[in-house]
Amino acid sequence: MSRDVVVTQLWKVPQTRGLHCSVNGLELAVFRVDGEVFAIADSCPHSGASLSNGKISGHTVACPAHGLKFDVRTGCSQVSPDLRNKTYPVRVDHGNVVLDLDAI
């Protein structure tokens, strides 16, 4: 049995930027792109800046501190494959963005 936790309601996630969410000690940046929802750690692994405040273009978010770009689907940086951000499996269920804690 999975341990599902509601991260936020889908309508709260803007389509032009991310949304910062705190759940079970995790700080997440949640994005809605082309009808899909993605969640990554809300801290740039390079500078610690909040990625939920970054500019989103397609599936790419730019760190507001230094402009490093990360794919919200994979967490991979466009600069180096060694520079990654943690991603979290989320899904939409009855209008809620849900995270399965057993899947992380």
PDB file of C-alpha atoms in Angstrom:
ATOM      1  CA  MET A   1       0.000   0.000   0.000  1.00  0.00           C
ATOM      2  CA  SER A   2       1.359   3.396  -0.952  1.00  0.00           C
ATOM      3  CA  ARG A   3       1.638   6.363   1.350  1.00  0.00           C
ATOM      4  CA  ASP A   4       0.099   9.119  -0.735  1.00  0.00           C
ATOM      5  CA  VAL A   5       0.311  12.708   0.399  1.00  0.00           C
ATOM      6  CA  VAL A   6      -1.381  15.692  -1.224  1.00  0.00           C
ATOM      7  CA  VAL A   7       1.230  18.269  -2.208  1.00  0.00           C
ATOM      8  CA  THR A   8      -1.174  20.953  -3.452  1.00  0.00           C
ATOM      9  CA  GLN A   9      -4.274  21.426  -5.530  1.00  0.00           C
ATOM     10  CA  LEU A  10      -3.687  21.490  -9.291  1.00  0.00           C
ATOM     11  CA  TRP A  11      -5.409  24.852  -9.788  1.00  0.00           C
ATOM     12  CA  LYS A  12      -2.814  26.479  -7.512  1.00  0.00           C
ATOM     13  CA  VAL A  13       0.087  25.522  -9.809  1.00  0.00           C
ATOM     14  CA  PRO A  14       0.604  28.352 -12.319  1.00  0.00           C
ATOM     15  CA  GLN A  15       1.488  27.564 -15.915  1.00  0.00           C
ATOM     16  CA  THR A  16       4.057  30.342 -16.170  1.00  0.00           C
ATOM     17  CA  ARG A  17       6.237  29.580 -13.140  1.00  0.00           C
ATOM     18  CA  GLY A  18       6.683  27.082 -10.320  1.00  0.00           C
ATOM     19  CA  LEU A  19       4.977  26.743  -6.966  1.00  0.00           C
ATOM     20  CA  HIS A  20       6.908  26.145  -3.749  1.00  0.00           C
ATOM     21  CA  CYS A  21       5.382  23.391  -1.600  1.00  0.00           C
ATOM     22  CA  SER A  22       6.524  21.900   1.715  1.00  0.00           C
ATOM     23  CA  VAL A  23       5.418  18.350   2.466  1.00  0.00           C
ATOM     24  CA  ASN A  24       6.775  15.805   4.951  1.00  0.00           C
ATOM     25  CA  GLY A  25      10.047  17.714   5.351  1.00  0.00           C
ATOM     26  CA  LEU A  26      10.559  18.040   1.594  1.00  0.00           C
ATOM     27  CA  GLU A  27      10.843  21.418  -0.115  1.00  0.00           C
ATOM     28  CA  LEU A  28       9.440  20.996  -3.622  1.00  0.00           C
ATOM     29  CA  ALA A  29       9.132  23.136  -6.730  1.00  0.00           C
ATOM     30  CA  VAL A  30       6.012  22.011  -8.601  1.00  0.00           C
ATOM     31  CA  PHE A  31       5.546  22.871 -12.282  1.00  0.00           C
ATOM     32  CA  ARG A  32       2.701  22.410 -14.760  1.00  0.00           C
ATOM     33  CA  VAL A  33       3.853  22.040 -18.369  1.00  0.00           C
ATOM     34  CA  ASP A  34       1.646  21.014 -21.298  1.00  0.00           C
ATOM     35  CA  GLY A  35      -0.959  19.449 -19.014  1.00  0.00           C
ATOM     36  CA  GLU A  36       1.578  17.439 -17.009  1.00  0.00           C
ATOM     37  CA  VAL A  37       2.819  18.081 -13.465  1.00  0.00           C
ATOM     38  CA  PHE A  38       6.419  17.729 -12.303  1.00  0.00           C
ATOM     39  CA  ALA A  39       8.148  18.143  -8.947  1.00  0.00           C
ATOM     40  CA  ILE A  40      11.826  18.731  -8.230  1.00  0.00           C
ATOM     41  CA  ALA A  41      13.759  19.751  -5.144  1.00  0.00           C
ATOM     42  CA  ASP A  42      13.242  23.489  -4.657  1.00  0.00           C
ATOM     43  CA  SER A  43      16.928  24.204  -4.217  1.00  0.00           C
ATOM     44  CA  CYS A  44      19.458  24.662  -6.977  1.00  0.00           C
ATOM     45  CA  PRO A  45      22.267  22.142  -6.354  1.00  0.00           C
ATOM     46  CA  HIS A  46      24.782  24.817  -7.378  1.00  0.00           C
ATOM     47  CA  SER A  47      23.654  27.883  -5.446  1.00  0.00           C
ATOM     48  CA  GLY A  48      20.748  26.826  -3.231  1.00  0.00           C
ATOM     49  CA  ALA A  49      18.365  29.334  -4.835  1.00  0.00           C
ATOM     50  CA  SER A  50      14.660  28.501  -4.984  1.00  0.00           C
ATOM     51  CA  LEU A  51      13.898  26.952  -8.373  1.00  0.00           C
ATOM     52  CA  SER A  52      10.184  27.597  -7.933  1.00  0.00           C
ATOM     53  CA  ASN A  53      11.094  31.267  -8.476  1.00  0.00           C
ATOM     54  CA  GLY A  54      12.944  30.465 -11.695  1.00  0.00           C
ATOM     55  CA  LYS A  55      11.792  31.233 -15.207  1.00  0.00           C
ATOM     56  CA  ILE A  56      10.151  28.244 -16.912  1.00  0.00           C
ATOM     57  CA  SER A  57      10.438  27.733 -20.655  1.00  0.00           C
ATOM     58  CA  GLY A  58       9.034  24.482 -21.976  1.00  0.00           C
ATOM     59  CA  HIS A  59      10.325  21.743 -19.679  1.00  0.00           C
ATOM     60  CA  THR A  60      13.294  23.841 -18.540  1.00  0.00           C
ATOM     61  CA  VAL A  61      13.550  25.991 -15.428  1.00  0.00           C
ATOM     62  CA  ALA A  62      16.354  28.531 -15.008  1.00  0.00           C
ATOM     63  CA  CYS A  63      17.828  29.111 -11.571  1.00  0.00           C
ATOM     64  CA  PRO A  64      17.088  32.715 -10.567  1.00  0.00           C
ATOM     65  CA  ALA A  65      20.534  33.122  -8.991  1.00  0.00           C
ATOM     66  CA  HIS A  66      22.908  32.045 -11.760  1.00  0.00           C
ATOM     67  CA  GLY A  67      20.726  31.005 -14.700  1.00  0.00           C
ATOM     68  CA  LEU A  68      21.615  27.308 -14.641  1.00  0.00           C
ATOM     69  CA  LYS A  69      18.895  25.387 -16.451  1.00  0.00           C
ATOM     70  CA  PHE A  70      17.317  22.127 -15.326  1.00  0.00           C
ATOM     71  CA  ASP A  71      14.860  19.821 -17.071  1.00  0.00           C
ATOM     72  CA  VAL A  72      11.876  19.487 -14.706  1.00  0.00           C
ATOM     73  CA  ARG A  73      11.212  15.956 -16.031  1.00  0.00           C
ATOM     74  CA  THR A  74      14.654  14.544 -15.235  1.00  0.00           C
ATOM     75  CA  GLY A  75      16.358  17.073 -12.963  1.00  0.00           C
ATOM     76  CA  CYS A  76      19.342  17.106 -15.353  1.00  0.00           C
ATOM     77  CA  SER A  77      21.297  20.289 -15.934  1.00  0.00           C
ATOM     78  CA  GLN A  78      21.915  21.440 -19.478  1.00  0.00           C
ATOM     79  CA  VAL A  79      25.502  22.299 -18.491  1.00  0.00           C
ATOM     80  CA  SER A  80      26.750  19.022 -17.008  1.00  0.00           C
ATOM     81  CA  PRO A  81      25.235  15.550 -16.599  1.00  0.00           C
ATOM     82  CA  ASP A  82      26.863  15.404 -13.171  1.00  0.00           C
ATOM     83  CA  LEU A  83      24.857  18.405 -11.979  1.00  0.00           C
ATOM     84  CA  ARG A  84      21.373  17.088 -11.242  1.00  0.00           C
ATOM     85  CA  ASN A  85      18.475  17.987  -9.052  1.00  0.00           C
ATOM     86  CA  LYS A  86      16.269  15.462  -7.261  1.00  0.00           C
ATOM     87  CA  THR A  87      12.941  14.759  -8.972  1.00  0.00           C
ATOM     88  CA  TYR A  88       9.819  13.424  -7.289  1.00  0.00           C
ATOM     89  CA  PRO A  89       7.084  11.286  -8.857  1.00  0.00           C
ATOM     90  CA  VAL A  90       3.808  13.190  -8.672  1.00  0.00           C
ATOM     91  CA  ARG A  91       0.447  12.602 -10.284  1.00  0.00           C
ATOM     92  CA  VAL A  92      -2.890  14.360 -10.435  1.00  0.00           C
ATOM     93  CA  ASP A  93      -5.754  12.655  -8.627  1.00  0.00           C
ATOM     94  CA  HIS A  94      -9.173  14.301  -8.388  1.00  0.00           C
ATOM     95  CA  GLY A  95      -7.663  17.767  -8.831  1.00  0.00           C
ATOM     96  CA  ASN A  96      -4.879  17.220  -6.293  1.00  0.00           C
ATOM     97  CA  VAL A  97      -1.159  16.908  -6.951  1.00  0.00           C
ATOM     98  CA  VAL A  98      -0.200  13.719  -5.099  1.00  0.00           C
ATOM     99  CA  LEU A  99       3.202  12.329  -4.096  1.00  0.00           C
ATOM    100  CA  ASP A 100       3.684   8.634  -3.218  1.00  0.00           C
ATOM    101  CA  LEU A 101       6.185   8.729  -0.348  1.00  0.00           C
ATOM    102  CA  ASP A 102       7.043   5.050  -0.895  1.00  0.00           C
ATOM    103  CA  ALA A 103       8.258   5.866  -4.431  1.00  0.00           C
ATOM    104  CA  ILE A 104      11.018   8.253  -3.294  1.00  0.00           C
TER     105      ILE A 104
END
